[in-house]
Coordinates of C-alpha atoms in Angstrom, one line a residue:
T1 CA -23.5 -25.4 12.6
V2 CA -20.2 -24.5 11.1
T3 CA -17.4 -27.0 10.4
T4 CA -14.0 -25.3 10.3
P5 CA -11.0 -26.3 8.1
T6 CA -9.7 -28.4 11.1
G7 CA -12.9 -30.4 11.3
T8 CA -14.3 -28.7 14.4
T9 CA -18.0 -28.2 14.4
T10 CA -19.7 -25.4 16.4
T11 CA -23.3 -24.3 16.7
L12 CA -24.2 -20.8 15.6
T13 CA -26.7 -18.3 16.9
G14 CA -27.5 -15.4 14.7
T15 CA -27.2 -14.8 11.0
S16 CA -23.5 -14.2 10.5
Y17 CA -20.2 -15.8 11.1
T18 CA -16.6 -14.5 11.1
P19 CA -14.0 -17.1 10.0
T20 CA -10.6 -16.7 11.7
T21 CA -8.3 -18.7 9.5
P22 CA -8.0 -19.4 5.8
G23 CA -9.5 -22.7 4.4
T24 CA -12.9 -24.3 3.6
Y25 CA -15.8 -23.9 6.0
T26 CA -19.1 -25.8 5.7
V27 CA -22.2 -24.1 7.0
T28 CA -25.1 -26.5 7.6
T29 CA -28.6 -25.2 8.4
T30 CA -31.2 -27.7 9.6
M31 CA -34.9 -27.1 10.2
P32 CA -37.2 -29.7 11.7
Y33 CA -40.8 -29.9 10.8
T34 CA -44.0 -31.8 11.7
N35 CA -46.5 -33.1 9.1
L36 CA -50.2 -33.1 9.5
D37 CA -50.2 -36.8 10.4
G38 CA -47.8 -36.2 13.2
S39 CA -44.7 -37.5 11.5
T40 CA -41.6 -35.4 11.6
G41 CA -38.7 -34.7 9.3
T42 CA -35.9 -32.3 8.7
V43 CA -34.7 -30.1 5.8
T44 CA -31.0 -29.3 5.5
A45 CA -29.1 -26.7 3.4
K46 CA -25.4 -26.5 3.1
Q47 CA -23.1 -23.5 2.2
I48 CA -19.5 -23.8 1.4
I49 CA -17.3 -20.9 2.3
T50 CA -13.7 -20.7 1.1
V51 CA -11.5 -18.2 3.0
I52 CA -8.3 -16.9 1.4
I53 CA -5.5 -14.5 2.1
E54 CA -5.0 -12.4 -1.0
P55 CA -1.5 -11.9 -2.4
T56 CA 0.1 -8.5 -2.2
V57 CA 2.7 -6.5 -4.2
S58 CA 5.1 -4.2 -2.3
V59 CA 7.1 -1.6 -4.2
P60 CA 9.8 1.0 -3.2
A61 CA 8.9 4.4 -1.8
N62 CA 8.1 7.3 -4.0
Q63 CA 11.2 9.2 -5.2
I64 CA 12.5 12.5 -6.6
V65 CA 15.3 12.0 -9.0
T66 CA 17.1 13.9 -11.8
V67 CA 16.8 13.1 -15.5
G68 CA 19.0 10.1 -16.5
S69 CA 19.0 8.6 -13.0
S70 CA 18.5 4.9 -12.6
V71 CA 15.3 4.3 -10.6
D72 CA 14.8 1.2 -8.4
I73 CA 11.4 -0.4 -9.1
T74 CA 12.1 -3.8 -7.4
S75 CA 8.9 -5.4 -6.2
V76 CA 8.2 -8.0 -3.6
V77 CA 5.3 -10.4 -3.9
T78 CA 3.7 -12.0 -0.9
P79 CA 1.8 -15.0 -2.4
G80 CA -1.1 -15.4 0.0
T81 CA -2.7 -18.8 0.6
D82 CA -1.9 -22.0 -1.3
N83 CA -5.4 -22.2 -2.8
I84 CA -4.7 -19.1 -5.0
T85 CA -3.1 -19.5 -8.4
L86 CA -0.7 -16.7 -9.2
G87 CA -0.4 -15.2 -12.7
K88 CA 2.4 -13.2 -14.3
L89 CA 3.9 -10.1 -12.7
E90 CA 3.8 -7.1 -15.0
T91 CA 5.3 -3.6 -14.5
I92 CA 3.9 -0.7 -16.5
V93 CA 5.2 2.9 -16.4
I94 CA 2.8 5.7 -17.3
L95 CA 5.0 8.5 -18.8
P96 CA 4.4 12.2 -18.3
D97 CA 2.6 12.4 -21.7
G98 CA 0.2 9.7 -20.6
S99 CA 1.6 6.9 -22.8
E100 CA 2.5 3.6 -21.3
M101 CA 5.7 1.5 -21.4
I102 CA 6.1 -2.1 -20.2
I103 CA 9.3 -2.5 -18.1
A104 CA 11.3 -5.8 -17.8
G105 CA 13.7 -5.8 -14.9
N106 CA 14.0 -4.0 -11.6
S107 CA 15.0 -0.5 -12.8
F108 CA 14.4 2.1 -15.5
V109 CA 15.9 5.4 -16.6
P110 CA 13.6 8.3 -17.1
K111 CA 14.6 10.4 -20.2
S112 CA 12.6 13.6 -19.5
Q113 CA 11.2 15.7 -16.6
G114 CA 7.8 15.1 -15.2
S115 CA 5.7 12.7 -13.1
Y116 CA 6.0 8.9 -13.8
T117 CA 3.6 6.4 -12.3
V118 CA 5.0 2.9 -11.9
M119 CA 2.3 0.2 -11.6
T120 CA 3.3 -3.4 -10.8
R121 CA 0.4 -5.7 -11.2
L122 CA -0.1 -9.4 -10.3
A123 CA -3.2 -11.2 -11.6
Y124 CA -4.4 -14.3 -9.6
T125 CA -7.2 -16.8 -9.7
N126 CA -9.3 -17.6 -6.6
P127 CA -10.5 -21.1 -5.8
D128 CA -13.9 -20.3 -7.3
G129 CA -12.4 -19.3 -10.6
S130 CA -12.8 -15.5 -10.2
I131 CA -9.9 -13.3 -11.1
G132 CA -8.2 -10.8 -8.8
T133 CA -5.4 -8.3 -9.1
A134 CA -2.8 -7.2 -6.6
M135 CA -1.1 -3.9 -7.3
G136 CA 1.8 -1.7 -6.1
I137 CA 2.1 1.9 -7.2
Q138 CA 5.2 4.1 -7.1
I139 CA 5.3 7.7 -8.0
I140 CA 8.6 9.1 -9.5
E141 CA 9.1 12.8 -9.8
V142 CA 11.8 13.6 -12.3
K143 CA 13.5 17.1 -12.3
S144 CA 16.5 18.6 -14.0
A145 CA 19.7 18.7 -12.0
N146 CA 19.3 22.5 -11.7
A147 CA 15.7 22.4 -10.6
L148 CA 16.5 19.8 -7.9
A149 CA 19.4 21.9 -6.7
E150 CA 17.2 25.0 -6.4
V151 CA 14.6 23.1 -4.4
R152 CA 17.3 21.8 -2.1
A153 CA 18.9 25.2 -1.7
T154 CA 15.6 26.8 -0.8
A155 CA 14.9 24.2 1.8
T156 CA 18.4 24.7 3.2
S157 CA 18.0 28.5 3.3
Q158 CA 14.7 28.2 5.1
R159 CA 16.1 25.7 7.6
E160 CA 19.1 28.0 8.4
G161 CA 16.7 30.9 8.9
L162 CA 14.5 28.9 11.3
Q163 CA 17.6 27.7 13.1
S164 CA 18.6 31.3 13.8
Q165 CA 15.1 32.0 15.1
T166 CA 15.2 29.1 17.5
S167 CA 18.5 30.4 18.9
L168 CA 16.8 33.6 20.3
P169 CA 16.3 33.7 24.1
M170 CA 12.9 32.3 25.1
T171 CA 12.7 33.8 28.7
G172 CA 9.9 36.2 29.4
M173 CA 7.8 34.8 26.5
G174 CA 4.0 34.9 26.6
T175 CA 1.7 32.1 25.5
N176 CA 1.5 33.4 21.9
D177 CA 5.3 33.6 21.7
G178 CA 5.6 30.1 23.0
L179 CA 3.2 28.8 20.4
L180 CA 5.1 30.7 17.6
A181 CA 8.4 29.1 18.8
L182 CA 6.8 25.7 18.8
G183 CA 5.6 26.3 15.2
V184 CA 9.1 27.3 14.1
I185 CA 10.7 24.2 15.6
T186 CA 8.0 22.0 14.0
T187 CA 8.7 23.6 10.6
L188 CA 12.4 23.2 11.1
F189 CA 12.0 19.5 11.7
G190 CA 10.0 19.2 8.5
L191 CA 12.7 20.9 6.5
L192 CA 15.3 18.6 7.9
V193 CA 13.3 15.6 6.8
I194 CA 12.9 17.1 3.3
D195 CA 16.7 17.7 3.1
Q196 CA 17.4 14.1 4.1
Y197 CA 14.9 12.9 1.5
F198 CA 16.7 14.8 -1.3
D199 CA 20.0 13.3 -0.1
K200 CA 18.6 9.8 -0.3
S201 CA 17.0 10.4 -3.7
N202 CA 20.3 11.4 -5.2
Q203 CA 22.4 8.6 -3.9

């Protein structure tokens, strides 16, 4: 039998059980037996199962920025169930050269070009004393202002070229031509998304 956190007891068949809510479950297994003299008895074993919802750490989306820009690294912690003890939230930035830097606050300013990995970690203790870690990872690509402008200009040029292709008449097109036009339109949409991404990154 299984006794749920609300006190409800159900009889199990099989060798597994799937809990549906957090809390403490008691699994009781009883086996009757008969002695040689005809007397009977039972042997019982109990298993305690504690079900938790782990905490999570959410971080902002990956970004592409220029050197000297202030990068938002604000994290949001969802604490999980009450039977978990949360530790200290810690944010570490791995710099392009592989060294690490501890960040206090919700932003930082990269001083050089390269790829930065922002790791926000939260240690927690489970009811059984074991330790877990919740983590959010954010990738920051830092470019010079000129490099970022060149990437954006290339995307804009390609977008304009594809726009001119999509303006061609499509009557009398065969199957292959139609597939080519569909590919052009799909690529154009992708470039529009990239352009909007760069706009947002530089706000």
